[in-house]
Short mmCIF file of C-alpha atoms and ligand atoms in Angstrom, two decimals:
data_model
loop_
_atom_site.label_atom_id
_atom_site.label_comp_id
_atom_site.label_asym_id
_atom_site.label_seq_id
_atom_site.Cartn_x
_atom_site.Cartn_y
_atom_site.Cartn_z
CA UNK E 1 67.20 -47.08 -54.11
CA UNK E 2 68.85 -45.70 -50.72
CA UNK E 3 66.89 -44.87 -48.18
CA UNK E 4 66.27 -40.76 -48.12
CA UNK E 5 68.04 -38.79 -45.11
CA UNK E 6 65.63 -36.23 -43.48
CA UNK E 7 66.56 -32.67 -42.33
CA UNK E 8 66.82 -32.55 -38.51
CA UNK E 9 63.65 -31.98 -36.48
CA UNK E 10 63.05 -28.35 -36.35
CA UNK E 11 65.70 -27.29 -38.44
CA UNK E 12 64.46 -25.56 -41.76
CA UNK E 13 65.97 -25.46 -45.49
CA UNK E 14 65.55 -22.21 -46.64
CA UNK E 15 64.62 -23.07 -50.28
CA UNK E 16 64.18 -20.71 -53.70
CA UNK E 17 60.66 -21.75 -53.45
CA UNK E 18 57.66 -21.59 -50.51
CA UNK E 19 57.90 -25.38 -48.55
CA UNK E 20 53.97 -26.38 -47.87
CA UNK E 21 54.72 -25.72 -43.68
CA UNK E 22 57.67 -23.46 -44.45
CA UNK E 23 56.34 -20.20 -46.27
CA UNK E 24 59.67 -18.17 -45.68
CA UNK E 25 61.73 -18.39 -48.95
CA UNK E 26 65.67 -17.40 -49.21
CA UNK E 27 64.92 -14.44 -51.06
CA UNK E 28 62.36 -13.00 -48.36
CA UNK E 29 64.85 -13.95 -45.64
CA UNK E 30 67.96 -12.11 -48.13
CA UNK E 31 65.60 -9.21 -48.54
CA UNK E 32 65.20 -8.82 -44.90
CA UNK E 33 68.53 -9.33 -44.56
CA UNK E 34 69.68 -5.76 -46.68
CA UNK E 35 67.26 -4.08 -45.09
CA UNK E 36 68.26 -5.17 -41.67
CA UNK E 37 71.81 -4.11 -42.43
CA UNK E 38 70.73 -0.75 -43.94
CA UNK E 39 69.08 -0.19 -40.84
CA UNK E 40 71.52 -0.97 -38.21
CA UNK E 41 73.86 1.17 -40.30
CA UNK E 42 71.48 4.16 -39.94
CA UNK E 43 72.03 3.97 -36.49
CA UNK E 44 75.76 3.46 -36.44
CA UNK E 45 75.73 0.01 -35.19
CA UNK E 46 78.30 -2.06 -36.97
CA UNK E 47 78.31 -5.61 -37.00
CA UNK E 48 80.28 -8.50 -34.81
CA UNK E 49 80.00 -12.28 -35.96
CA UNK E 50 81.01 -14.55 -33.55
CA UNK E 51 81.30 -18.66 -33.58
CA UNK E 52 78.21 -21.10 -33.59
CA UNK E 53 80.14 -23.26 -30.63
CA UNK E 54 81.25 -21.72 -27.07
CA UNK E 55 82.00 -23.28 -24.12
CA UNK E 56 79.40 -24.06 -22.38
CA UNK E 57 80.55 -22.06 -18.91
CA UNK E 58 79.90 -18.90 -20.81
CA UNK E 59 76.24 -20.04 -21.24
CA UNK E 60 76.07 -21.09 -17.92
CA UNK E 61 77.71 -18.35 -16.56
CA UNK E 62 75.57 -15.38 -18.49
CA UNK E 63 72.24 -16.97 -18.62
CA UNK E 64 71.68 -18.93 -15.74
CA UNK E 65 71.67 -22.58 -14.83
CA UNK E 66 67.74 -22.68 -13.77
CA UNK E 67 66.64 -21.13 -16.92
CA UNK E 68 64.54 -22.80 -19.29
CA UNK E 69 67.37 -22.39 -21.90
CA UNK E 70 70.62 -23.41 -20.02
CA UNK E 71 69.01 -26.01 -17.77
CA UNK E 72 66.58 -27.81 -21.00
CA UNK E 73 67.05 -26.15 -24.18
CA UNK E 74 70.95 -26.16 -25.04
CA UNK E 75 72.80 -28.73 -27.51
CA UNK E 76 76.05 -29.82 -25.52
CA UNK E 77 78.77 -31.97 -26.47
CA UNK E 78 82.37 -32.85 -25.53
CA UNK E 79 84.99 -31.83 -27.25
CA UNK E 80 86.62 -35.06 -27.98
CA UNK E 81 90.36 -34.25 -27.97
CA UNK E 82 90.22 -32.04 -23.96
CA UNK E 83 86.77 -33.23 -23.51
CA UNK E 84 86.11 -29.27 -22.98
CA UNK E 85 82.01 -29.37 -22.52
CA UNK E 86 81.13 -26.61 -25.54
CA UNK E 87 77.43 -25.63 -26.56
CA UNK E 88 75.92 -24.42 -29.76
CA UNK E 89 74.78 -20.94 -28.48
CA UNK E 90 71.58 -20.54 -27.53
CA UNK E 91 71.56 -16.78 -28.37
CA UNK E 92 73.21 -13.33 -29.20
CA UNK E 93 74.52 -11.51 -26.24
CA UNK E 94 76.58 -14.15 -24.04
CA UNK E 95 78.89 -14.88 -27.09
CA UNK E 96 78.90 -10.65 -27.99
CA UNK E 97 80.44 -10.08 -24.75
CA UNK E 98 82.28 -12.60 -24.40
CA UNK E 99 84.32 -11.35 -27.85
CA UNK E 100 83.92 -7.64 -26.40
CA UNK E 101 85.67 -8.62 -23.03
CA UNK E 102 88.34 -11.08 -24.84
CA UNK E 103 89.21 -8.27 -27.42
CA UNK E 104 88.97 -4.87 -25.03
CA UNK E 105 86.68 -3.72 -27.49
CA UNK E 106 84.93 -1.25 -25.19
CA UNK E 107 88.78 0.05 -23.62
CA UNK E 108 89.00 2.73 -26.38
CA UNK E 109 85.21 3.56 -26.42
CA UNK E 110 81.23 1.80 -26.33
CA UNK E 111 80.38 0.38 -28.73
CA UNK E 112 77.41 -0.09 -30.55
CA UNK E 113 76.98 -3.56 -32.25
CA UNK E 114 74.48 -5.54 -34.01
CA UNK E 115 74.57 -9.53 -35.40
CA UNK E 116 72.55 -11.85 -37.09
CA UNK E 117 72.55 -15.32 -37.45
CA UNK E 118 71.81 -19.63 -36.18
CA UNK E 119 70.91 -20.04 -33.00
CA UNK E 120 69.60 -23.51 -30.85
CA UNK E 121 67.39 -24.66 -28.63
CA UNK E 122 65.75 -27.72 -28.11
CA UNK E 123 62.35 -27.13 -27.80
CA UNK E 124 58.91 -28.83 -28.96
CA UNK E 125 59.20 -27.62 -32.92
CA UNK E 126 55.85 -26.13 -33.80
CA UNK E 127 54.75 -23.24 -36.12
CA UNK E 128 57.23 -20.30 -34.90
CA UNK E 129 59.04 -22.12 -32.80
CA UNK E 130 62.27 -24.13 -34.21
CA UNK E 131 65.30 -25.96 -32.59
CA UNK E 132 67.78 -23.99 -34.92
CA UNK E 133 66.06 -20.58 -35.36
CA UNK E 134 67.45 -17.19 -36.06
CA UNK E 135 67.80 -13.72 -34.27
CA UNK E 136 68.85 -10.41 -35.10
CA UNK E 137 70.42 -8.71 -31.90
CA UNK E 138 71.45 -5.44 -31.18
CA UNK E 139 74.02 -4.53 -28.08
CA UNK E 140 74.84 -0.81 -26.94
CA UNK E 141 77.81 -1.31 -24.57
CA UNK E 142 78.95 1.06 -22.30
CA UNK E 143 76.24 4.52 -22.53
CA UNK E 144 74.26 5.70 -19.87
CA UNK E 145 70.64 4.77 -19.38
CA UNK E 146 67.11 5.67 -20.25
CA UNK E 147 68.28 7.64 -23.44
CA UNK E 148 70.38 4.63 -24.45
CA UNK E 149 67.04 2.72 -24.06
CA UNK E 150 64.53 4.54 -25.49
CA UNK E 151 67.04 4.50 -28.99
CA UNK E 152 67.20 1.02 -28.65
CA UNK E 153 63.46 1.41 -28.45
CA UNK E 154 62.82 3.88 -31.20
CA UNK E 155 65.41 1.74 -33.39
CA UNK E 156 62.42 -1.19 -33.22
CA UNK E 157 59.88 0.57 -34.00
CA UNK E 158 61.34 2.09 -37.28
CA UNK E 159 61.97 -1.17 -38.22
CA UNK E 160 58.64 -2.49 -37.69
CA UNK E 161 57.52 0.56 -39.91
CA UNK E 162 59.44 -0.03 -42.73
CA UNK E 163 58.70 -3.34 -42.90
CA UNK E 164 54.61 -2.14 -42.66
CA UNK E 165 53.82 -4.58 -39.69
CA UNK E 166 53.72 -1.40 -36.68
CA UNK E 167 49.86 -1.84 -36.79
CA UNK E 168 50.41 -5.67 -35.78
CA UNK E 169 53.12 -4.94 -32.85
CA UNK E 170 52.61 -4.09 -29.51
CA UNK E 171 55.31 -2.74 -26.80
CA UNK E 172 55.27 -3.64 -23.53
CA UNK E 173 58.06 -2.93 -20.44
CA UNK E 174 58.71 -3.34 -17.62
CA UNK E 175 61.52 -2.14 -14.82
CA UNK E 176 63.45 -5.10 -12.57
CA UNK E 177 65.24 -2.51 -10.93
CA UNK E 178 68.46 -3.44 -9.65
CA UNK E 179 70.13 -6.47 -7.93
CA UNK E 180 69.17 -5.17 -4.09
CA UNK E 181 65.62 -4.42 -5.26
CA UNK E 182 65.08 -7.45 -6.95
CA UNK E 183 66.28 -9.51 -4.29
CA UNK E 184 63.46 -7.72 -1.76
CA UNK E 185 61.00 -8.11 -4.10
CA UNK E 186 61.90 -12.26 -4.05
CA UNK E 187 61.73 -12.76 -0.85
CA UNK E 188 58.27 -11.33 -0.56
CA UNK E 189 57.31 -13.50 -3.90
CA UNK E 190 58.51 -16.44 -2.97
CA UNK E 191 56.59 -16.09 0.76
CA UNK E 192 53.32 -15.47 -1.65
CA UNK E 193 54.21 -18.49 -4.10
CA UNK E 194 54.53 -20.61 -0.22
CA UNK E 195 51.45 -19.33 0.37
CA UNK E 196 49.98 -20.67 -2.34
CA UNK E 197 51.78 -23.50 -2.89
CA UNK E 198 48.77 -25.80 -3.32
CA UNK E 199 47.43 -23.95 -6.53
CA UNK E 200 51.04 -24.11 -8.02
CA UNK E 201 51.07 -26.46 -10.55
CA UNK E 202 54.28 -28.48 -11.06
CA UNK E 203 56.26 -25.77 -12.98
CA UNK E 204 55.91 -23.03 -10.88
CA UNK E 205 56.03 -25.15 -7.68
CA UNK E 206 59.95 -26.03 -9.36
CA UNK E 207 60.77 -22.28 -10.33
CA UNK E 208 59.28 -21.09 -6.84
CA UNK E 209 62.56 -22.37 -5.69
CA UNK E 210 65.11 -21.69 -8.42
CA UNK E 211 63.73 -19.03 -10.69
CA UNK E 212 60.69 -17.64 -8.88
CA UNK E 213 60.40 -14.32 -11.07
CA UNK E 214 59.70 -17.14 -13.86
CA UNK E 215 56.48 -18.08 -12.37
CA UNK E 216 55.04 -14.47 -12.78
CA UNK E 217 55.21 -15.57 -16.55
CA UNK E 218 53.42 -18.26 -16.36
CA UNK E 219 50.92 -19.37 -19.22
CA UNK E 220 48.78 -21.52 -17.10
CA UNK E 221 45.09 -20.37 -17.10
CA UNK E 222 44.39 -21.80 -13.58
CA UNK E 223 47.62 -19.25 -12.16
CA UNK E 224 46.57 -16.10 -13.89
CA UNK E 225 44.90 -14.77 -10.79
CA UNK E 226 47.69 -16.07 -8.59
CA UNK E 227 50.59 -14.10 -11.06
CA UNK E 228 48.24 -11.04 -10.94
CA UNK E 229 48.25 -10.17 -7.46
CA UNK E 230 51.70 -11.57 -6.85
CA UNK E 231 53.75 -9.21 -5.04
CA UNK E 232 55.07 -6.53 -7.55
CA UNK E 233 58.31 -5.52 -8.52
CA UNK E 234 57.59 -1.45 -8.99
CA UNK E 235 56.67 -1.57 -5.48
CA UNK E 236 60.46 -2.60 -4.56
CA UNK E 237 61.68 -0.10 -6.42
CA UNK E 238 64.03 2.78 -4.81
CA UNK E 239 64.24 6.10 -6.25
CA UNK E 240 67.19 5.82 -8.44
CA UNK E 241 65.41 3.20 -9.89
CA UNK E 242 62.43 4.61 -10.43
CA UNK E 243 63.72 7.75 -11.31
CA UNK E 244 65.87 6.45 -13.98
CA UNK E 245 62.00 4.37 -15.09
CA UNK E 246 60.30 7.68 -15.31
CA UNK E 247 62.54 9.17 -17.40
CA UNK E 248 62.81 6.35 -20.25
CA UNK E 249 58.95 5.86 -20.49
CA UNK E 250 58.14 10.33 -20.54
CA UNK E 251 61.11 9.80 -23.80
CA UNK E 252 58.98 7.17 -25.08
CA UNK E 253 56.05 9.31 -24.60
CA UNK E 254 58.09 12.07 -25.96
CA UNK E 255 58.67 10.13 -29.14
CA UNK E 256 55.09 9.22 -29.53
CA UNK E 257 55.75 5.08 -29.26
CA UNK E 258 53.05 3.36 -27.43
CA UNK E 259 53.80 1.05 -24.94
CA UNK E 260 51.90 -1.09 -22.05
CA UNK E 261 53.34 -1.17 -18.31
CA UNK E 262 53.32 -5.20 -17.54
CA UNK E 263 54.12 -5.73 -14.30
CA UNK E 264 54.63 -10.13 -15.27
CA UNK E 265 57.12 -9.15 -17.56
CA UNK E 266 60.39 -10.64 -16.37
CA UNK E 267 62.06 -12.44 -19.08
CA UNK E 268 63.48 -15.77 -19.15
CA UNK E 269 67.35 -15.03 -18.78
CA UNK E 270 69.13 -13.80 -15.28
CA UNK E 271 70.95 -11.16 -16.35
CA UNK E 272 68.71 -8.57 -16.93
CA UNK E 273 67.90 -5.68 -14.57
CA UNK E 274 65.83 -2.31 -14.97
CA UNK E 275 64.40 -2.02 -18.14
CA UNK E 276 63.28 -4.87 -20.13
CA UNK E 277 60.41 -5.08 -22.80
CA UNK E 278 58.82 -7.51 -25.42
CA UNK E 279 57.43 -6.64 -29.03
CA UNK E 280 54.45 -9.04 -29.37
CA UNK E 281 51.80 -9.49 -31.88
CA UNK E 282 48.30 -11.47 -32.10
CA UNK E 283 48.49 -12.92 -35.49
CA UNK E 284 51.30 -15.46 -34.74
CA UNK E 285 48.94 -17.82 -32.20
CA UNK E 286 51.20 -18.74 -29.25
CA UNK E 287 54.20 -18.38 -30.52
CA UNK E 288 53.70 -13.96 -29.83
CA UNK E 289 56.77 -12.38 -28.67
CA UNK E 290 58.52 -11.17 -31.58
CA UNK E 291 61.34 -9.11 -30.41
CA UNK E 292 62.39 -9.02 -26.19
CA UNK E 293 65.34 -7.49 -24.42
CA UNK E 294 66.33 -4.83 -21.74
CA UNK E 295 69.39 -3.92 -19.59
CA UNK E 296 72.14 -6.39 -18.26
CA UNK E 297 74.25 -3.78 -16.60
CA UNK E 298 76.15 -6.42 -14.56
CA UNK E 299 77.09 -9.03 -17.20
CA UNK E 300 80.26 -7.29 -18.71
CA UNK E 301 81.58 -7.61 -15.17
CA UNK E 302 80.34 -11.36 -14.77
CA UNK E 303 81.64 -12.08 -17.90
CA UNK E 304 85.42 -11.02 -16.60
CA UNK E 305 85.05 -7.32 -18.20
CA UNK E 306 84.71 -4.43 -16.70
CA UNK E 307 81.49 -2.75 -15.16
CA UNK E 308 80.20 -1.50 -18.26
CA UNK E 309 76.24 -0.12 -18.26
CA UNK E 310 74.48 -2.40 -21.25
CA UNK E 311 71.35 -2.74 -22.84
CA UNK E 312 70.08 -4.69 -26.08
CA UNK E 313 67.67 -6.94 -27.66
CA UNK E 314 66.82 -10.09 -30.08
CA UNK E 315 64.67 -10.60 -32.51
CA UNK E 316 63.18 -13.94 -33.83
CA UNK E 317 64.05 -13.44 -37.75
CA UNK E 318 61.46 -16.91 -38.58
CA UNK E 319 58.94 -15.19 -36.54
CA UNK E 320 59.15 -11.79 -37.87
CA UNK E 321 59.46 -12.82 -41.08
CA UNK E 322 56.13 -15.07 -40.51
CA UNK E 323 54.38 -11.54 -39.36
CA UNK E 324 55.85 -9.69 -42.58
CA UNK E 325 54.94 -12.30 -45.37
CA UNK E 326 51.38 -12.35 -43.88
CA UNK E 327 50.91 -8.37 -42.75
CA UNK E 328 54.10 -6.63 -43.78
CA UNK E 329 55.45 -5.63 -47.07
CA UNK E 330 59.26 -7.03 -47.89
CA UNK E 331 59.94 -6.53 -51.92
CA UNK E 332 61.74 -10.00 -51.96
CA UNK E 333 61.89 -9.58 -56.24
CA UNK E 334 64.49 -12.47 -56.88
CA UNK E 335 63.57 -12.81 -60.94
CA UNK E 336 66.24 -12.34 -63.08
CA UNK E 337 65.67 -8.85 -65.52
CA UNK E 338 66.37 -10.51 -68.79
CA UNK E 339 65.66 -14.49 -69.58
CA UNK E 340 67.54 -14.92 -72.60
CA UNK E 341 66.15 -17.68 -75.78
CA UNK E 342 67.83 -19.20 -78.81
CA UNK E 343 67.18 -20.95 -81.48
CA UNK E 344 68.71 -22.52 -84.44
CA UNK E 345 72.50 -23.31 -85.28
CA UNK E 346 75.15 -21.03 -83.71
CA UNK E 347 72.71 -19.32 -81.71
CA UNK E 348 73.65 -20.77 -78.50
CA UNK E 349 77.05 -18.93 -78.41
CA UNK E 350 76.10 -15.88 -79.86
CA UNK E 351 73.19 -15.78 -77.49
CA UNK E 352 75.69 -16.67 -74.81
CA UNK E 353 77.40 -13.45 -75.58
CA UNK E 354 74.95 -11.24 -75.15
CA UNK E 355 74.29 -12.61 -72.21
CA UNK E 356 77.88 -11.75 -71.05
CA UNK E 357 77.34 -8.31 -72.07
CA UNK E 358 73.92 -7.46 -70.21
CA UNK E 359 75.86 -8.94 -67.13
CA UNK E 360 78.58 -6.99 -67.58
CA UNK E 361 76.52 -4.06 -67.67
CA UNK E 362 75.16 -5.42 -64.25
CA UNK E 363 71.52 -6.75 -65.87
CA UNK E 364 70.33 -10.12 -63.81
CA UNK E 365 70.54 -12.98 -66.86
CA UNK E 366 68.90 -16.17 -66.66
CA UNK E 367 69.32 -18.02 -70.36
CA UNK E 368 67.95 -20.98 -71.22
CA UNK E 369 69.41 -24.11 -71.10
CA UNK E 370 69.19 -26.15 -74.23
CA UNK E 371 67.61 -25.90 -77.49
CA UNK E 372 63.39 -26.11 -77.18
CA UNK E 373 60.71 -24.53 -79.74
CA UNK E 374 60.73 -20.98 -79.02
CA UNK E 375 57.35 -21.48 -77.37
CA UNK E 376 58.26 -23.72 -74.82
CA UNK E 377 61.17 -21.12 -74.02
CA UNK E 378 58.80 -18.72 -73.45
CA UNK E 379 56.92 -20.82 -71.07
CA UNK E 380 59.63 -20.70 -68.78
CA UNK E 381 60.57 -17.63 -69.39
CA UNK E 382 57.02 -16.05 -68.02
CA UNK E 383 57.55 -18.66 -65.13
CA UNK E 384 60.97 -17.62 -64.56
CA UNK E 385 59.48 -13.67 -63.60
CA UNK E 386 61.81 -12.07 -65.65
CA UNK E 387 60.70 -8.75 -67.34
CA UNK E 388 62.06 -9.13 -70.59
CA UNK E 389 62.81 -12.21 -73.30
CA UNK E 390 65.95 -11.79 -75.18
CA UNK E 391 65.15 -13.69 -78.22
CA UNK E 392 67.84 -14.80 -80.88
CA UNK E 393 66.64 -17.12 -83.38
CA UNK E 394 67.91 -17.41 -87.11
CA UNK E 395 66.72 -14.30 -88.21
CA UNK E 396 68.08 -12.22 -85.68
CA UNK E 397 71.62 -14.49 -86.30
CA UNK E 398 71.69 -13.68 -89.81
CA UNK E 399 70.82 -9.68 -89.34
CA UNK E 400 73.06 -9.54 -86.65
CA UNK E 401 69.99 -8.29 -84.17
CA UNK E 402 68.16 -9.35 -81.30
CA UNK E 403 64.15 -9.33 -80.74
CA UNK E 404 63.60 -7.82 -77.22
CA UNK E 405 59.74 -8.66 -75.53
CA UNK E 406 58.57 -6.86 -73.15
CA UNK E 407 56.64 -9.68 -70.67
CA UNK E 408 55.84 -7.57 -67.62
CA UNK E 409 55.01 -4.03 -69.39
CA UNK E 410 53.40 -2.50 -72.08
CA UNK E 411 56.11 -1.90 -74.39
CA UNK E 412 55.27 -5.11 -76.41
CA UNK E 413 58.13 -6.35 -78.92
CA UNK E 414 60.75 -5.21 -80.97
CA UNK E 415 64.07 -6.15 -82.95
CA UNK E 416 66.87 -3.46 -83.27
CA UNK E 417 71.01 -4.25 -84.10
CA UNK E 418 72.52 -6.40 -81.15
CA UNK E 419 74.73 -2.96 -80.98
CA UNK E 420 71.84 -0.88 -79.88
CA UNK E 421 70.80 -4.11 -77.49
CA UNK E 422 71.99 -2.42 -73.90
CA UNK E 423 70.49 1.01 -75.07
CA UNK E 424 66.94 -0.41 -75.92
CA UNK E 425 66.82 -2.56 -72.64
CA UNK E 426 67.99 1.14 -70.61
CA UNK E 427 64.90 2.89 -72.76
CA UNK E 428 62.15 0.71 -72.07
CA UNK E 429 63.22 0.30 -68.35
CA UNK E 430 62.90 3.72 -67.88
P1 LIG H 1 59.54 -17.74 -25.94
O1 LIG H 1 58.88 -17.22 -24.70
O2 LIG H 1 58.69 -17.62 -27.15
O3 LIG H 1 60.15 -19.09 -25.77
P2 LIG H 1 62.06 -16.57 -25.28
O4 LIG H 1 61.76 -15.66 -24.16
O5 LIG H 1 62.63 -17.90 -24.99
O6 LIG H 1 60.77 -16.73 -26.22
P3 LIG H 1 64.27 -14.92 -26.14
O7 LIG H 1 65.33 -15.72 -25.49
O8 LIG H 1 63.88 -13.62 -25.56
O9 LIG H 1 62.97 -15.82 -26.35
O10 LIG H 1 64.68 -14.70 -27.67
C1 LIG H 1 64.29 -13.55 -28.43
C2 LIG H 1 63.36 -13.92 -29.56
O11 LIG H 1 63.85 -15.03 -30.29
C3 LIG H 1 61.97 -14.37 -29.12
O12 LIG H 1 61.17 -13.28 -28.85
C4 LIG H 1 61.51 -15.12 -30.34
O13 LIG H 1 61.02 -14.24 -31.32
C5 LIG H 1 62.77 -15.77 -30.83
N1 LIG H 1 62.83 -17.18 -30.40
C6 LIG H 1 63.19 -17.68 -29.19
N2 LIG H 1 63.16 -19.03 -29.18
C7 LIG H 1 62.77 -19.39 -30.45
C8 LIG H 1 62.57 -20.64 -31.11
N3 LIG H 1 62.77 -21.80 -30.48
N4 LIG H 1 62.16 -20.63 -32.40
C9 LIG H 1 61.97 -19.46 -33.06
N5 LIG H 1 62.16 -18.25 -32.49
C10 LIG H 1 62.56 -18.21 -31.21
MG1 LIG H 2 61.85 -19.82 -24.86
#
């Protein structure tokens, strides 16, 4: 026998069935999936879908070369034919707007968009954290602030409720003001982190040069004291800024959504400024931020567009769905209504066409494959989940009738013409 080829590190199948380190099944992820959509719709967000593969300027470009993702994290490649260097995309946004700037899809008006689907990032695989993972993301291009971001906000939360894991999430925000502000605010870190070079460790002591807001986010026990009283970013803050602050957090107040002012929350990407904010939860061990995002006014305008005030978010689907399976509540149902049985000669056909009727009639049909005792059928029907056994054995083939079990209810068993078959399945799922 061949050898057996493995899956890639960190890469999941998403299989009928729970995998012993995998619990999330396709059902629960197709589940989540309606609902998501269902959601976004409530909100008028419609969806974009964009390639897997960009080039890998656009990456570069958007997120940063000294962040963890650009710089560690991303899959690149040459094309082979114009050795273009292209990247499997890392995330959401970068790729959005990129197809909202190549298509002048905010000329006519903003647009609210939403999209789902693979992304990569090399990274140590662990529980929650995957080299191909998932995100749904969420972009509001072009509307004015602080209402624009407490929707965004809102639009989270309602989510969380329906899918019963609120209890389990907790908001926090955050405002990076703008790019003047920030840039203040550096300086003065980056004189602290000097200070205390010493007690860096070799992260930060890399970041304090390239990314210094990054070292505010460090997980290091030995730096929490040093990120704590690092200088703080609401103290650069001008009016405007903290104006514009003031009024997003009284409509969260407004709207009666918790939230916790983090002063170390900074994100990992470059292009965010003002508000930004993280969903996390405590039941996930250190894999906790569930859902992150914020502003990126000036990326529309990086990206070749045109100054266009932005704001969205992503959410980890594996991690999510992690939080739901264990907390939440997700009707993932995927059993067929009817598991159909035969037995004896001509039965499979005619048992075949009633199958073809109940479908037509839009009823979920699983039949059985072959010709077992009628017990073993059963067997598999109970396994299979499906509410009720269609049974058609010689009897029923001679009378021209069909048995009909109930195996989930109370309604027990009965046989009635193969005309009145649809009718009696209607009645007793009443
Ligand atoms: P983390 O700090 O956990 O690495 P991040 O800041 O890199 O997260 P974002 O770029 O903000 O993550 O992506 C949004 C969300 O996508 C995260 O909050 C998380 O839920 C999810 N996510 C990010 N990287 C991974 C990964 N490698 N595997 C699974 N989910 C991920
Ligand atoms: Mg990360």
């Amino acid at each position: 026998m061949s050898q057996k080829i493995q899956s890639v590190k960190g890469m999941n199948d998403l299989l009928p069935v729970e995998q012993k380190d995998f619990k999330l099944t396709a059902a629960f992820w197709q589940a989540f999936e309606n609902t998501v959509q269902k959601w976004a719709a409530r909100y008028g967000y419609r969806q974009i879908r964009t390639p897997i593969v960009e080039q890998t300027g656009l990456f570069v470009r958007s997120i940063g070369e000294e962040t963890d993702v650009v710089g560690k994290e991303m899959y690149t490649f040459a094309d082979s034919n114009d050795r273009l260097s292209l990247s499997l995309r890392p995330e959401g946004t970068a790729s959005c707007l990129r197809a909202v700037v190549e298509h002048g899809l905010t000329h006519e008006a903003p647009q609210k968009l939403w999209y789902m689907g693979p992304m990569f990032r090399r990274e140590r695989p662990q529980k929650g954290r995957y080299r191909q993972f998932h995100q749904v993301g969420v972009e509001a291009l072009g509307f004015e602030p602080a209402q624009i971001d407490a929707e965004i906000i809102a639009m989270c939360a309602d989510l969380w409720r329906e899918l019963g894991i609120s209890e389990f999430l907790q908001l926090e925000i955050n405002s990076l003001g703008n790019r003047e502000e920030r840039a203040a605010h550096r300086a003065a870190l980056v004189d602290y982190l000097r200070r205390h070079e010493a007690a860096l460790d070799e992260d930060s002591r890399r970041r304090m040069d390239t990314n210094p807001l990054r070292v505010l986010d460090t997980k290091n026990p030995d730096l929490q004291a040093i990120a704590d009283n690092a200088p703080r970013l609401a103290d650069y803050l001008g009016e405007e800024s903290r104006r514009y602050y003031r009024e997003f957090k009284d409509l969260l107040d407004g709207l009666g959504i918790a939230y916790r002012e983090n002063h170390r929350l900074v994100r990992g990407l470059d292009y965010y400024n003002h508000t930004v904010f993280e969903w996390g939860t405590d039941k996930l061990g250190a894999q906790a931020t569930v859902c992150g995002g914020g502003r990126y006014d000036g990326l529309m305008a990086e990206l070749g567009g045109k100054d266009t005030p932005s704001i969205g978010f992503a959410m980890g689907v594996e991690r999510l769905l992690l939080l739901v399976r264990e907390h939440g509540c997700l009707n993932a149902d995927a059993a067929p209504a009817v598991f159909v049985m035969q037995q004896g000669e001509g039965a499979v056909l005619q048992a075949m066409k009633y199958a073809a009727a109940l479908r037509e009639a839009d009823w979920d049909v699983l039949q059985f494959s072959g010709s077992a005792k009628l017990q073993k059928q059963f067997k598999h029907a109970d396994k299979s989940g499906a509410r009720f056994a269609l049974i058609v054995a010689e009897q029923e083939l001679e009378n021209q009738e069909v048995t009909i079990k109930d195996l989930r209810g109370t309604h027990g068993q009965t046989t009635v013409p193969a005309a009145k078959m649809i009718e009696q399945f209607k009645l007793w799922s009443e």
